[in-house]
mmCIF file of C-alpha atoms in Angstrom:
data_model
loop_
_atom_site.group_PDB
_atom_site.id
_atom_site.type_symbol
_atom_site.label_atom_id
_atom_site.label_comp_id
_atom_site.label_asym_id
_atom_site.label_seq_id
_atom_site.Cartn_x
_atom_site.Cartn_y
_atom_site.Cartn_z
ATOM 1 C CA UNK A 1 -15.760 -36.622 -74.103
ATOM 2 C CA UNK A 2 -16.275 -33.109 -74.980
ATOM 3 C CA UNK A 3 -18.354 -32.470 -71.851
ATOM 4 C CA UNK A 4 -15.399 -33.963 -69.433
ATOM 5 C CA UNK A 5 -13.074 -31.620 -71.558
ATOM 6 C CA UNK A 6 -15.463 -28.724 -70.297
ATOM 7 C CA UNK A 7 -16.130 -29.681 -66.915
ATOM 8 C CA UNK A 8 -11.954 -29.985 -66.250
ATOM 9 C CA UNK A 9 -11.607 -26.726 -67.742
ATOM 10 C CA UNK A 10 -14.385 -24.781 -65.793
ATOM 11 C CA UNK A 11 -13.216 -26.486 -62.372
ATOM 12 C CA UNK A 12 -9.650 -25.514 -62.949
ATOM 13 C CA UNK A 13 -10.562 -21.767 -63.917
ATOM 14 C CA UNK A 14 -13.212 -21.621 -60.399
ATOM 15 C CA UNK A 15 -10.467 -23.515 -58.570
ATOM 16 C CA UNK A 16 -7.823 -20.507 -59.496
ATOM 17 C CA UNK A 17 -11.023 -17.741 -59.146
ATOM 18 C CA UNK A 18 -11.262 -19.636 -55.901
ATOM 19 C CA UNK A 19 -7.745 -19.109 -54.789
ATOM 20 C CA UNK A 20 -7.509 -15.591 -56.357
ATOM 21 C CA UNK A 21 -10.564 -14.578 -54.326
ATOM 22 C CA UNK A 22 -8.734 -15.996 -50.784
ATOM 23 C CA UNK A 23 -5.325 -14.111 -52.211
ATOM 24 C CA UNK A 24 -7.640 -10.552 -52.207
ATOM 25 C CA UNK A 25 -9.320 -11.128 -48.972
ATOM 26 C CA UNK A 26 -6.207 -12.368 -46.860
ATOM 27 C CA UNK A 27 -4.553 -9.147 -48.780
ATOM 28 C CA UNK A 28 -7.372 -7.201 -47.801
ATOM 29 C CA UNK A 29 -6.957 -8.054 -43.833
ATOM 30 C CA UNK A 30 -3.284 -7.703 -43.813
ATOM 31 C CA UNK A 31 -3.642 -4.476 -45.279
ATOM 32 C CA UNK A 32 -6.968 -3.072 -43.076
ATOM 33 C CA UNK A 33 -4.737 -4.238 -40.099
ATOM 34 C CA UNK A 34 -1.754 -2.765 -41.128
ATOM 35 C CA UNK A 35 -3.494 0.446 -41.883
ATOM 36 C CA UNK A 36 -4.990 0.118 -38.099
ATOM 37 C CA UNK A 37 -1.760 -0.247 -36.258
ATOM 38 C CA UNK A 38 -0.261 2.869 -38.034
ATOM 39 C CA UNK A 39 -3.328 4.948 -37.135
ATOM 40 C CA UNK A 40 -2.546 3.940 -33.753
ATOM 41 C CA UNK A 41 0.857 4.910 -33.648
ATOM 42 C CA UNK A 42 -0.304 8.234 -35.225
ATOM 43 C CA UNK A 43 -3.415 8.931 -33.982
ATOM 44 C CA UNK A 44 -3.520 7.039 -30.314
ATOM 45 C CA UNK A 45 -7.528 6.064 -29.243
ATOM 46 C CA UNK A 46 -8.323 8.263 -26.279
ATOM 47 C CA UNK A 47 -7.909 6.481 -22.372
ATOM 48 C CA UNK A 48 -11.033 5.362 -21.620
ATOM 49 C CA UNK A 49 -13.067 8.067 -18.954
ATOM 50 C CA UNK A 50 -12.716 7.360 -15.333
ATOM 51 C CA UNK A 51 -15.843 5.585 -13.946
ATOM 52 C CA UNK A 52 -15.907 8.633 -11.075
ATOM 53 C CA UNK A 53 -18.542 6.173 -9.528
ATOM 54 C CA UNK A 54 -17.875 7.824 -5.948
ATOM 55 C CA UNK A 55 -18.766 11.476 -7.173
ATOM 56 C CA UNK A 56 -16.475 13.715 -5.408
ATOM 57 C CA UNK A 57 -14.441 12.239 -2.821
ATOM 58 C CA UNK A 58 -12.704 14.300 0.146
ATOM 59 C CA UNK A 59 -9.617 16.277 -0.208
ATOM 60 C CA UNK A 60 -6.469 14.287 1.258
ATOM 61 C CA UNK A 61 -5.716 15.495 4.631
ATOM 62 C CA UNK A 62 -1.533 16.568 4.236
ATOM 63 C CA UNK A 63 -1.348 17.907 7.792
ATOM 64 C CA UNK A 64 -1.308 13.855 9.088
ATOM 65 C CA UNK A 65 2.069 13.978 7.211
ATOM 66 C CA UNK A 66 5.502 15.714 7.454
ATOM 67 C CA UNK A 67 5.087 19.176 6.033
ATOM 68 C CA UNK A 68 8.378 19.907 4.046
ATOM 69 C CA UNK A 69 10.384 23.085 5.664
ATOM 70 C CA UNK A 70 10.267 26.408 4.212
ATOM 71 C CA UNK A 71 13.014 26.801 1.405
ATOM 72 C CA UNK A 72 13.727 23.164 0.481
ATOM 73 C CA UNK A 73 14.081 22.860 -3.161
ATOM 74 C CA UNK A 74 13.635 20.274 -5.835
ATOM 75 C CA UNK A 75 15.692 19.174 -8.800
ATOM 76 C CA UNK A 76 14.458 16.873 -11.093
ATOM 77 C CA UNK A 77 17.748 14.182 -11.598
ATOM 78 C CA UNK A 78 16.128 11.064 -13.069
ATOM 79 C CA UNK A 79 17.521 9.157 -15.805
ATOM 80 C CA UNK A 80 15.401 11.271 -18.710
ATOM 81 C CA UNK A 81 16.087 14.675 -16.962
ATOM 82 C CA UNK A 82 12.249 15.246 -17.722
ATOM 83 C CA UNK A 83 8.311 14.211 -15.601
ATOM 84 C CA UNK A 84 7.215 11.259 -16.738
ATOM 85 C CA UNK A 85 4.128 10.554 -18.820
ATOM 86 C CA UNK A 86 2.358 8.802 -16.061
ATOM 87 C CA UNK A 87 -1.582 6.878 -16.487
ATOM 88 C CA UNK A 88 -4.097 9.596 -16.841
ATOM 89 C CA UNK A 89 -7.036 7.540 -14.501
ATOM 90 C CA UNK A 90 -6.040 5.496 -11.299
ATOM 91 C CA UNK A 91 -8.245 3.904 -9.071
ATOM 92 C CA UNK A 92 -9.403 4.740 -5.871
ATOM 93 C CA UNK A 93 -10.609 2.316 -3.383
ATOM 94 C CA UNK A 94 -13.570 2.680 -0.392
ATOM 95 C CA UNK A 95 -12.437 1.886 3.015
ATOM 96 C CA UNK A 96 -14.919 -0.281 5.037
ATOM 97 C CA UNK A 97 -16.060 2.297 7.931
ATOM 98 C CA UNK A 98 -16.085 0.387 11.200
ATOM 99 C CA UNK A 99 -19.886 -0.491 12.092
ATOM 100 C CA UNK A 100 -21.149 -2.934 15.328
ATOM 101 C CA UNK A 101 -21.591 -6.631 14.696
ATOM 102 C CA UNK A 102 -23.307 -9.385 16.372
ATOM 103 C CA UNK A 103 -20.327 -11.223 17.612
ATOM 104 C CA UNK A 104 -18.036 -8.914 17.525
ATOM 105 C CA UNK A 105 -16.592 -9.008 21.008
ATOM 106 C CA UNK A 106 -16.726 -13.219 21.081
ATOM 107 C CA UNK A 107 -14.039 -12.876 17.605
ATOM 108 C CA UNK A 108 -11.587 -10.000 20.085
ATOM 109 C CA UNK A 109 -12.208 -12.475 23.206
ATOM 110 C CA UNK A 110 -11.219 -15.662 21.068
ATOM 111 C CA UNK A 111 -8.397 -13.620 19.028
ATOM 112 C CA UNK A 112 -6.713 -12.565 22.536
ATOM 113 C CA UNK A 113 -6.570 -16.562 23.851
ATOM 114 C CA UNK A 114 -4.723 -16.923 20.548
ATOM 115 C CA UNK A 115 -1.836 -14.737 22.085
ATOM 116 C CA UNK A 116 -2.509 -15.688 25.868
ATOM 117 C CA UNK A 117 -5.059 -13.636 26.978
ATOM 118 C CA UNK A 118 -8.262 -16.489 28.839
ATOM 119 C CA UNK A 119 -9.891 -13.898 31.180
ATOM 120 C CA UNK A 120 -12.837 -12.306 30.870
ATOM 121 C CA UNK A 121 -12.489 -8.312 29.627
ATOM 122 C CA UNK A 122 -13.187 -5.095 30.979
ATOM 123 C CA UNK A 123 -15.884 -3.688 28.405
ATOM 124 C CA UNK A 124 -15.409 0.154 28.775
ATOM 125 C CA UNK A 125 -18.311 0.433 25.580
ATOM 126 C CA UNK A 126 -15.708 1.320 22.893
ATOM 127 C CA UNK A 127 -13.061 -0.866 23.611
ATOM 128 C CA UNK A 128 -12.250 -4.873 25.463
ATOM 129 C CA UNK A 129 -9.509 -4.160 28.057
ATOM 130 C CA UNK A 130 -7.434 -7.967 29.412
ATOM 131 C CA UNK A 131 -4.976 -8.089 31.860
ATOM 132 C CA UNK A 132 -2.836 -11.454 32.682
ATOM 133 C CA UNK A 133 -3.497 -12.474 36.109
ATOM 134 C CA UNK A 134 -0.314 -14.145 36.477
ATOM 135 C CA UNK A 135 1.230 -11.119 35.456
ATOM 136 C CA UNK A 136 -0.663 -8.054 35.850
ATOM 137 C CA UNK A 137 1.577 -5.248 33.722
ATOM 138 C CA UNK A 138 0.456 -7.218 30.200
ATOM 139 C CA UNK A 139 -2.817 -5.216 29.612
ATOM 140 C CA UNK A 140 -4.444 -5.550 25.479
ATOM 141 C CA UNK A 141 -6.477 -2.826 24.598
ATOM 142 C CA UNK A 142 -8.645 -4.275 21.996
ATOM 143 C CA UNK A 143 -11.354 -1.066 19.587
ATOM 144 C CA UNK A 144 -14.602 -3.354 19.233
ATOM 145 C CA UNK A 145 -15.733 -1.908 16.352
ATOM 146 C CA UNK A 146 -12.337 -1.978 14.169
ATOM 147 C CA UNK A 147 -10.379 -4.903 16.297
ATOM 148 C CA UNK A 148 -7.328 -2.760 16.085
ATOM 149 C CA UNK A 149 -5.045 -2.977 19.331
ATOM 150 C CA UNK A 150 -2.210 -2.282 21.513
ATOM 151 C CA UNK A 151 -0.630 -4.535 23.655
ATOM 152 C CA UNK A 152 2.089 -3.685 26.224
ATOM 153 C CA UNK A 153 4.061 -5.369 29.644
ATOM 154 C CA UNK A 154 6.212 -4.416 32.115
ATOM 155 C CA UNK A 155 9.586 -5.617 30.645
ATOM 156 C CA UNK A 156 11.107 -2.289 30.644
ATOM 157 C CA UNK A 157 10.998 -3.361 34.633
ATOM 158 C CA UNK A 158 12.727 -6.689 33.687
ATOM 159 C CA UNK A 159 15.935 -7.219 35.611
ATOM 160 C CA UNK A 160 17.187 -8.770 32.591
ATOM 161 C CA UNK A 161 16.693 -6.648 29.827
ATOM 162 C CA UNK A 162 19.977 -4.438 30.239
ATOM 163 C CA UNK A 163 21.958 -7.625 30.043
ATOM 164 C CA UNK A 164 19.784 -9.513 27.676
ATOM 165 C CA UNK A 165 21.284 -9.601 23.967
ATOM 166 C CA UNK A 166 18.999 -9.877 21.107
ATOM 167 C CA UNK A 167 18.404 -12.684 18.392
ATOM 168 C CA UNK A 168 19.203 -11.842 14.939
ATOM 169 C CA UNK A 169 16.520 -9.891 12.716
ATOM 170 C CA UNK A 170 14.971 -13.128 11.108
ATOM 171 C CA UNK A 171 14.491 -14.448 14.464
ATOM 172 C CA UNK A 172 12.350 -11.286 15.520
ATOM 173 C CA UNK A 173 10.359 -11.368 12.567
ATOM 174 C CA UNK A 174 9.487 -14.835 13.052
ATOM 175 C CA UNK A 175 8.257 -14.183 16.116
ATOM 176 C CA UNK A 176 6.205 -11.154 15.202
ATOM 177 C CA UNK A 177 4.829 -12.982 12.535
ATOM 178 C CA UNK A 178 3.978 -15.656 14.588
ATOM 179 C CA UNK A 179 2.628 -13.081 17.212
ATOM 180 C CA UNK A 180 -0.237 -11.551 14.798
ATOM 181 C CA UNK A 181 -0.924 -14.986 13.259
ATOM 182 C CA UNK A 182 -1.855 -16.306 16.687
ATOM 183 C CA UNK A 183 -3.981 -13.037 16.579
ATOM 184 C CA UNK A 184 -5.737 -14.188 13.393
ATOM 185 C CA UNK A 185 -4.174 -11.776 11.381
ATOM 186 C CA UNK A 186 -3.058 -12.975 7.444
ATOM 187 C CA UNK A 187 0.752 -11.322 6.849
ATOM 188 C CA UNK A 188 -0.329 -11.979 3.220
ATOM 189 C CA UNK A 189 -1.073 -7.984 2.390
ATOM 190 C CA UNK A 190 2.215 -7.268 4.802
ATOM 191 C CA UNK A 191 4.777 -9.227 2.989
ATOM 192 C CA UNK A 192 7.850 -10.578 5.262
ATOM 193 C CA UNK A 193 10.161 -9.240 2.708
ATOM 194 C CA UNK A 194 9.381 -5.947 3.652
ATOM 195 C CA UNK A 195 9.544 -6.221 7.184
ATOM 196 C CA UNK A 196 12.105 -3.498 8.676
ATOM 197 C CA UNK A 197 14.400 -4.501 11.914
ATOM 198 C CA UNK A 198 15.611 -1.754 14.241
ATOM 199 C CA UNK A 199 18.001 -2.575 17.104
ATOM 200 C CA UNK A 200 17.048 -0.847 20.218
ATOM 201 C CA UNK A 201 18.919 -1.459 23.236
ATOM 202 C CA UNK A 202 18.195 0.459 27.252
ATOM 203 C CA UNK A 203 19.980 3.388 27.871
ATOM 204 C CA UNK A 204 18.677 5.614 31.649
ATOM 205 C CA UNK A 205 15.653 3.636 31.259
ATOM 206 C CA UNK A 206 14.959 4.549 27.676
ATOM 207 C CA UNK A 207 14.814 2.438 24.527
ATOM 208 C CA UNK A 208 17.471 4.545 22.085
ATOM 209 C CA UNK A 209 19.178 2.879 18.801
ATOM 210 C CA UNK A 210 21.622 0.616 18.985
ATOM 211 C CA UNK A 211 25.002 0.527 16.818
ATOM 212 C CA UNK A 212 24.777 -3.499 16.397
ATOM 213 C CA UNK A 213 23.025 -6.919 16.826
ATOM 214 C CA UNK A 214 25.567 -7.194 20.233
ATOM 215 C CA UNK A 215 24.923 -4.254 22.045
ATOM 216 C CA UNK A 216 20.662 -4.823 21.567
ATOM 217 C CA UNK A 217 18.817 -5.691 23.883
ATOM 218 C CA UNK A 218 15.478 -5.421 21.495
ATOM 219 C CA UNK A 219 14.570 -5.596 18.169
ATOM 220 C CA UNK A 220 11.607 -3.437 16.949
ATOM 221 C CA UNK A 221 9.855 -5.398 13.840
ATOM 222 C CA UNK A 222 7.718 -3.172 11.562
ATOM 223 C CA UNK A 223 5.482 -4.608 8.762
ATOM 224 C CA UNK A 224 5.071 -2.779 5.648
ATOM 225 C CA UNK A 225 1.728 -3.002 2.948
ATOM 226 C CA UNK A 226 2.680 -4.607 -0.213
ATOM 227 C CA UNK A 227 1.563 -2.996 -3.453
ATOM 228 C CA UNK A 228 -1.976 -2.394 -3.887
ATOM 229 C CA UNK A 229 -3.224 -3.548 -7.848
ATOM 230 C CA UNK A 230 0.478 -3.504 -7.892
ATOM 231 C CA UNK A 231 0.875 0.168 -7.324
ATOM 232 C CA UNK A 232 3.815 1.065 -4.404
ATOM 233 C CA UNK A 233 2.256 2.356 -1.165
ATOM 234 C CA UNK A 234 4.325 4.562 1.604
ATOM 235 C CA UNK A 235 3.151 5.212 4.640
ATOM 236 C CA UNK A 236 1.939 8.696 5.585
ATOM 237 C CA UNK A 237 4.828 8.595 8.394
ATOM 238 C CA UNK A 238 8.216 5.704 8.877
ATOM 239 C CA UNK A 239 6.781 5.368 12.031
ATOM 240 C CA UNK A 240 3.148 4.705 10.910
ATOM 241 C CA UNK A 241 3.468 0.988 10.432
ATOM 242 C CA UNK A 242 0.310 -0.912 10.335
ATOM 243 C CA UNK A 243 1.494 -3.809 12.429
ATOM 244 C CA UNK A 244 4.551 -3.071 14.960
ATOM 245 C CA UNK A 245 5.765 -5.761 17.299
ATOM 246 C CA UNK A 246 9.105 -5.324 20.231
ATOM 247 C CA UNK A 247 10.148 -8.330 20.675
ATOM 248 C CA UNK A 248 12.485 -9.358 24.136
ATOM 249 C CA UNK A 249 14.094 -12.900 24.739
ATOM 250 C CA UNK A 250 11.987 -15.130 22.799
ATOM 251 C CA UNK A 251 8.599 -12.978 23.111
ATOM 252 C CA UNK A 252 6.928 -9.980 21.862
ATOM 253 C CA UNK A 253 6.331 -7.424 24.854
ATOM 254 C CA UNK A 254 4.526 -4.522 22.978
ATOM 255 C CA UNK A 255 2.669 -4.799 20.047
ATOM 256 C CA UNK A 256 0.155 -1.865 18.212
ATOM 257 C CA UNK A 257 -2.052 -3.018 15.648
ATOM 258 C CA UNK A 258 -3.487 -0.273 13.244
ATOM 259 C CA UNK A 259 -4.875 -2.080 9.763
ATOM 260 C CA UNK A 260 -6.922 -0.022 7.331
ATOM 261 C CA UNK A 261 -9.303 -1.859 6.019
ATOM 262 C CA UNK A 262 -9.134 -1.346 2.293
ATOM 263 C CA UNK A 263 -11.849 -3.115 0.086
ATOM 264 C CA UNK A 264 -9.221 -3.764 -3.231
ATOM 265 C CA UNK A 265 -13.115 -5.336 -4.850
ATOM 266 C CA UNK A 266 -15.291 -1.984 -4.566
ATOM 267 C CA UNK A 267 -13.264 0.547 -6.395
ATOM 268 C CA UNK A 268 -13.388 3.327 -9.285
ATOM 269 C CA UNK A 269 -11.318 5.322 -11.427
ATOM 270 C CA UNK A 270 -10.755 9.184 -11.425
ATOM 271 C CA UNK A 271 -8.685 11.554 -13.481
ATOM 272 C CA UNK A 272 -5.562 12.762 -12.552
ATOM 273 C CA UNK A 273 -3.835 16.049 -12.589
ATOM 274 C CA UNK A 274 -0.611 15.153 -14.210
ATOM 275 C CA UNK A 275 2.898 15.070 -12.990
ATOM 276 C CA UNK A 276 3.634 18.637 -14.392
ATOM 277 C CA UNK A 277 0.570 19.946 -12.127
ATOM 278 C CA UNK A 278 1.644 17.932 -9.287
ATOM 279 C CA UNK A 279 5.507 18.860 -9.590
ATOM 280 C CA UNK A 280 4.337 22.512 -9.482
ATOM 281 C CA UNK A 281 2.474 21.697 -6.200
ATOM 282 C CA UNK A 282 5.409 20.184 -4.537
ATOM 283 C CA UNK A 283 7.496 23.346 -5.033
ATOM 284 C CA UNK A 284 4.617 25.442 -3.967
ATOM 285 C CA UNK A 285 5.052 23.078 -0.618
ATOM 286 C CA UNK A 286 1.604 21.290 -1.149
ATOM 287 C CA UNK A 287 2.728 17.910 -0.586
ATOM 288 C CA UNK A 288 3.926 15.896 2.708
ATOM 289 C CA UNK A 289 7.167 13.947 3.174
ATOM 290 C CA UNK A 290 6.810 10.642 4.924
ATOM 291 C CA UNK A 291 10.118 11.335 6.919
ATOM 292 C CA UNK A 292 11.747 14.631 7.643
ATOM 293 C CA UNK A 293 14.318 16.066 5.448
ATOM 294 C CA UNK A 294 15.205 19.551 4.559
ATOM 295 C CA UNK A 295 17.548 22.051 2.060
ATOM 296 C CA UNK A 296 17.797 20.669 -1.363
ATOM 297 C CA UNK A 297 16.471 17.342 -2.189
ATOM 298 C CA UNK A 298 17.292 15.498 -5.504
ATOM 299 C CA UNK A 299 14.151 13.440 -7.136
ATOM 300 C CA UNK A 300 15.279 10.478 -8.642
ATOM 301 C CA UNK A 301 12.077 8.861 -9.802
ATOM 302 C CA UNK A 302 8.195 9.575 -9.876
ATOM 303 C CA UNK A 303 5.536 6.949 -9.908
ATOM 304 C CA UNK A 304 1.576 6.808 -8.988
ATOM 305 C CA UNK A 305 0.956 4.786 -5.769
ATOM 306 C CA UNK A 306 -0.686 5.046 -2.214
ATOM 307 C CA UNK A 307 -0.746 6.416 1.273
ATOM 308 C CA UNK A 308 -1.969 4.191 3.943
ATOM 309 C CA UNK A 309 -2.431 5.766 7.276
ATOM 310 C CA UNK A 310 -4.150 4.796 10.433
ATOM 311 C CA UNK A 311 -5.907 8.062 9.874
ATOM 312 C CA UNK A 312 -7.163 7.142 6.326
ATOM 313 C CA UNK A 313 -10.700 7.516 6.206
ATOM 314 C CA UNK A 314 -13.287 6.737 3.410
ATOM 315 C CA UNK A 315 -11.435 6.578 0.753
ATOM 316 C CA UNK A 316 -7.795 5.505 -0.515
ATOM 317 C CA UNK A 317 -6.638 7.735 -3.094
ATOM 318 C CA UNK A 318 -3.710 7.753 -5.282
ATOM 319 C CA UNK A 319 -0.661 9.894 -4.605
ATOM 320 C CA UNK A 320 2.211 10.851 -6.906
ATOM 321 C CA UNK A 321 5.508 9.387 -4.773
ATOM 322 C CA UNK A 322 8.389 11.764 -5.594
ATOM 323 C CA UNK A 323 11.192 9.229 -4.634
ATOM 324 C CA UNK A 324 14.735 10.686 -3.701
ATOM 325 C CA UNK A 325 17.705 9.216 -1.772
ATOM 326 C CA UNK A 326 17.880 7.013 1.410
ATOM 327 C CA UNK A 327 14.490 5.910 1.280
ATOM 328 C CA UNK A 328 13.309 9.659 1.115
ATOM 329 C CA UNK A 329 9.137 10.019 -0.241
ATOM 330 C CA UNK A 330 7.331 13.036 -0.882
ATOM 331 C CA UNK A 331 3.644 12.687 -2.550
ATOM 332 C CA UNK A 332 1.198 14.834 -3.692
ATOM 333 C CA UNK A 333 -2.906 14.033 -3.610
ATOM 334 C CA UNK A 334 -3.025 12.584 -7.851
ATOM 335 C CA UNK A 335 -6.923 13.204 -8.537
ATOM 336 C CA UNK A 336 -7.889 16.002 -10.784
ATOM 337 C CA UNK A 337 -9.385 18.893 -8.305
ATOM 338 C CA UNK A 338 -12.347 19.056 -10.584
ATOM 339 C CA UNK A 339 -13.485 15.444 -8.453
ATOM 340 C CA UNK A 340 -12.976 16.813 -4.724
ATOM 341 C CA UNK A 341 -14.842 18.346 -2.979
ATOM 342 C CA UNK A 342 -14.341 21.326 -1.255
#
């Protein structure tokens, strides 16, 4: 009896050491991660160091862009009053250089009887020239090594152009998007949301703005990049859109197709100079506007995104987008000078 006595006594004292023991170590994890979190707060852990994996990359080319006019100033009128604290590393992507490819020209011949071209192509070497028999002033000018192209017809000659109205703006864009998907071309990097409409109407045999849908007898349909690893991109000019489609009646006349071909999988990250450094450079007039503006200009917001430009070449790098009123862009190459070349 005395041994059951014992035993009951000895498992309820290593039942409570048991629970005791749990008590210090769940105590002891609370505490080690509490203790972590503050050192945090206090003492942040460094950003991890830019991969650099390219080595130095070129200097951005600014002269492609609007430069700003001598004497325009800057204030600084976003909600803080003050530069924001901005990611240290961004990424920069490679851009695929254009290179022959067995097959190439088949792909452009195939591509074109997607948007009504059958006949057989003048090959001038660089480029695929078609012309419509049936109507000789639609002539596609097709690079073979990129597949970019311009397309254009006669319907500036068009009897019925000056009193031809024009559809509404989601009309256009369908048919511009319907245009380039014929092509082969996925709209999914060019999101219709951010497709611009501009009413153009003839005027002494010149396409100028028009003041409504009623008095246009065109509608110019521009489609914009989407974010890129969901930073903004702006394009080195307004009028450097990457796909840009005029579309007349219930057709698009004139089309240019200019895509950079980004690869968003082969990428690394570089350091950046900071938005103090890069403010300074704006003021010094180092920087490019994507539309032309002059005098004072107010910047209402400053983030990190991208410049896509038919002239882009190797590399995409990251810009700091000085964002003002109407629209208004200025941006300033982001990577630390230390990693271009020179």
């Amino acid at each position: 009896m005395s041994s059951l006595t014992q035993t009951a006594i000895f498992s309820h004292k290593a039942f409570r050491w048991a629970l005791l023991t749990v008590a210090v170590i769940v105590s002891l994890i609370v505490l080690f991660m509490i203790g972590m979190s503050l050192k945090n707060s206090f003492f942040p852990s460094a950003p991890l160091p830019g991969t650099v994996s390219f080595g130095k990359i070129p200097r951005m080319d600014l002269t492609l862009g609007i430069a700003p006019t001598p004497g325009t100033t800057y204030q600084l009128e976003n909600i803080s009053g003050d530069l924001p604290a901005l990611s240290p590393f961004f990424k920069v992507f490679a851009i695929a250089m254009p290179e022959p490819s067995f097959g190439a020209q088949q792909r452009i011949i195939s591509s074109a009887l997607g948007i009504g071209f059958g006949q057989t192509p003048q090959d001038t070497g660089t480029s695929l020239i078609f012309r419509d028999d049936e109507d000789p002033s639609k002539i596609l000018t097709v690079d073979i090594l990129s597949g970019n192209f311009t397309f254009d017809s006669g319907f500036m000659n068009d009897p019925k152009l000056s009193s031809s109205r024009s559809k509404d703006a989601a009309f256009a864009i369908a048919e511009a998007s319907s245009f380039f998907g014929r092509w082969g071309i996925s709209l999914e990097d060019y999101p219709e949301e951010l497709a611009q409409t501009r009413m153009l109407r003839i005027e002494n045999g010149v396409l100028v703005d028009a003041n409504s849908l009623s008095q246009s007898n065109v509608v110019e349909v521009t489609f914009r990049p989407g974010p890129i690893d969901n930073a903004p991109v702006i394009l080195l000019r307004e009028n450097d859109a990457p796909l840009v489609a005029l579309v007349f009646d219930d057709e698009v006349v004139r089309a240019k197709v200019n895509i950079v071909p980004v690869q968003k999988y082969k990428f690394a990250t570089y350091p950046l100079k900071g938005t103090a450094r890069a403010f300074e450079e704006l003021k010094a007039g180092k920087a490019a506007f994507s539309k032309a503006h002059a005098g004072k200009i107010s910047i209402l917001d400053v983030s990190i995104g991208y410049v896509v430009s038919q002239n882009s070449r190797d590399f995409l790098q990251p810009v700091y987008i000085f964002g003002g009123v109407d629209g208004f862009a200025a941006y300033v190459p982001a990577v630390s000078s230390e990693w271009l070349k020179d």
